[in-house]
Short mmCIF file of C-alpha atoms in Angstrom, two decimals:
data_model
loop_
_atom_site.label_atom_id
_atom_site.label_comp_id
_atom_site.label_asym_id
_atom_site.label_seq_id
_atom_site.Cartn_x
_atom_site.Cartn_y
_atom_site.Cartn_z
CA UNK A 1 36.60 -106.07 -10.10
CA UNK A 2 38.19 -106.29 -13.52
CA UNK A 3 41.66 -105.85 -11.99
CA UNK A 4 40.93 -108.67 -9.54
CA UNK A 5 39.82 -110.97 -12.36
CA UNK A 6 42.96 -110.09 -14.31
CA UNK A 7 45.09 -110.94 -11.28
CA UNK A 8 43.29 -114.27 -10.86
CA UNK A 9 43.82 -115.02 -14.55
CA UNK A 10 47.56 -114.36 -14.21
CA UNK A 11 47.75 -116.62 -11.15
CA UNK A 12 46.02 -119.42 -13.04
CA UNK A 13 48.27 -118.83 -16.03
CA UNK A 14 51.44 -119.12 -13.92
CA UNK A 15 50.31 -122.18 -11.94
CA UNK A 16 50.94 -125.72 -13.07
CA UNK A 17 48.33 -127.54 -15.13
CA UNK A 18 47.88 -130.45 -12.74
CA UNK A 19 46.06 -129.90 -9.47
CA UNK A 20 46.57 -132.30 -6.61
CA UNK A 21 44.43 -133.27 -3.63
CA UNK A 22 46.59 -131.24 -1.23
CA UNK A 23 46.25 -127.99 -3.19
CA UNK A 24 45.26 -125.54 -0.45
CA UNK A 25 44.18 -122.78 -2.83
CA UNK A 26 41.78 -125.11 -4.67
CA UNK A 27 40.48 -126.46 -1.37
CA UNK A 28 39.78 -122.94 -0.08
CA UNK A 29 38.09 -122.01 -3.37
CA UNK A 30 35.77 -125.01 -3.14
CA UNK A 31 34.96 -124.28 0.50
CA UNK A 32 34.12 -120.64 -0.19
CA UNK A 33 31.39 -121.49 -2.69
CA UNK A 34 27.93 -121.04 -1.15
CA UNK A 35 25.44 -123.42 -2.69
CA UNK A 36 21.70 -122.97 -2.91
CA UNK A 37 19.75 -124.87 -0.28
CA UNK A 38 22.74 -125.21 2.05
CA UNK A 39 21.39 -125.26 5.63
CA UNK A 40 24.73 -124.14 7.08
CA UNK A 41 25.23 -121.24 4.66
CA UNK A 42 23.71 -118.65 6.99
CA UNK A 43 25.73 -119.92 9.94
CA UNK A 44 28.96 -119.99 7.92
CA UNK A 45 28.37 -116.45 6.66
CA UNK A 46 27.73 -115.21 10.20
CA UNK A 47 30.86 -116.86 11.62
CA UNK A 48 33.11 -115.57 8.83
CA UNK A 49 31.68 -112.07 9.28
CA UNK A 50 32.29 -112.29 13.04
CA UNK A 51 35.87 -113.48 12.48
CA UNK A 52 36.57 -110.64 10.06
CA UNK A 53 35.08 -108.11 12.47
CA UNK A 54 37.17 -109.50 15.32
CA UNK A 55 40.32 -109.39 13.15
CA UNK A 56 39.67 -105.77 12.18
CA UNK A 57 38.95 -104.85 15.78
CA UNK A 58 42.17 -106.50 17.03
CA UNK A 59 44.33 -104.88 14.36
CA UNK A 60 42.92 -101.48 15.30
CA UNK A 61 43.99 -101.91 18.93
CA UNK A 62 47.33 -100.30 19.88
CA UNK A 63 48.69 -103.48 21.51
CA UNK A 64 47.65 -105.69 18.62
CA UNK A 65 45.10 -107.78 20.45
CA UNK A 66 42.91 -108.20 23.48
CA UNK A 67 44.51 -108.68 26.86
CA UNK A 68 43.47 -111.84 28.62
CA UNK A 69 43.79 -111.82 32.39
CA UNK A 70 44.74 -115.22 33.73
CA UNK A 71 45.83 -116.20 37.21
CA UNK A 72 49.60 -116.07 37.77
CA UNK A 73 51.86 -117.84 40.29
CA UNK A 74 52.58 -115.50 43.22
CA UNK A 75 55.07 -117.43 45.35
CA UNK A 76 58.83 -117.50 45.76
CA UNK A 77 60.74 -117.23 42.48
CA UNK A 78 61.12 -120.61 40.78
CA UNK A 79 64.37 -122.11 39.54
CA UNK A 80 65.19 -121.25 35.92
CA UNK A 81 64.48 -123.81 33.21
CA UNK A 82 65.70 -124.15 29.63
CA UNK A 83 62.50 -122.94 28.05
CA UNK A 84 61.69 -120.07 30.41
CA UNK A 85 58.30 -121.55 31.27
CA UNK A 86 56.65 -119.97 34.28
CA UNK A 87 55.03 -122.25 36.86
CA UNK A 88 51.28 -122.62 36.96
CA UNK A 89 49.32 -120.54 39.43
CA UNK A 90 48.51 -123.63 41.51
CA UNK A 91 52.17 -124.68 41.98
CA UNK A 92 53.10 -125.11 45.65
CA UNK A 93 56.81 -124.26 45.24
CA UNK A 94 58.18 -127.80 45.64
CA UNK A 95 60.58 -128.94 42.94
CA UNK A 96 59.75 -132.57 42.25
CA UNK A 97 62.27 -133.03 39.46
CA UNK A 98 65.17 -135.48 39.40
CA UNK A 99 67.81 -132.78 38.86
CA UNK A 100 68.13 -133.24 35.09
CA UNK A 101 67.15 -129.66 34.33
CA UNK A 102 69.80 -128.37 36.75
CA UNK A 103 72.50 -130.50 35.08
CA UNK A 104 71.48 -129.32 31.61
CA UNK A 105 71.56 -125.65 32.62
CA UNK A 106 74.90 -126.13 34.39
CA UNK A 107 76.44 -127.76 31.30
CA UNK A 108 75.14 -124.96 29.06
CA UNK A 109 76.54 -122.34 31.42
CA UNK A 110 79.92 -124.08 31.69
CA UNK A 111 80.22 -124.45 27.90
CA UNK A 112 79.45 -120.76 27.44
CA UNK A 113 81.90 -119.84 30.19
CA UNK A 114 84.65 -121.98 28.60
CA UNK A 115 84.11 -120.31 25.22
CA UNK A 116 84.34 -116.85 26.79
CA UNK A 117 87.44 -117.81 28.76
CA UNK A 118 89.13 -119.23 25.65
CA UNK A 119 88.33 -116.04 23.74
CA UNK A 120 89.85 -113.95 26.53
CA UNK A 121 93.04 -116.06 26.48
CA UNK A 122 93.28 -115.82 22.68
CA UNK A 123 92.80 -112.08 22.58
CA UNK A 124 94.86 -111.22 25.67
CA UNK A 125 98.03 -110.10 23.75
CA UNK A 126 96.19 -107.91 21.26
#
């Protein structure tokens, strides 16, 4: 406990004198104080304990966290998009776009292809 207090003292010593309204450390310090007669104190203590328990439990898991099973689209493979977003599980397979995504992907592919081709031409005599 003495080492922790010494560390806190050093942090205060190194920080600036003025504290502003958007100081997150001060805000967290004020929120963590449990006052006498606070009707939500028991609830807040229970929720923080549950969060800490959940965090410890997740970190102990080999995969890092719980696996959530959600429904997945099981139809024909969709067209690629720039962000790699999979379709929702209710998608019926019809592309209702105006073709913009196809043009963007084609331009990206052609630019990459041109760069590779130019590199091949430059390094052909080496």
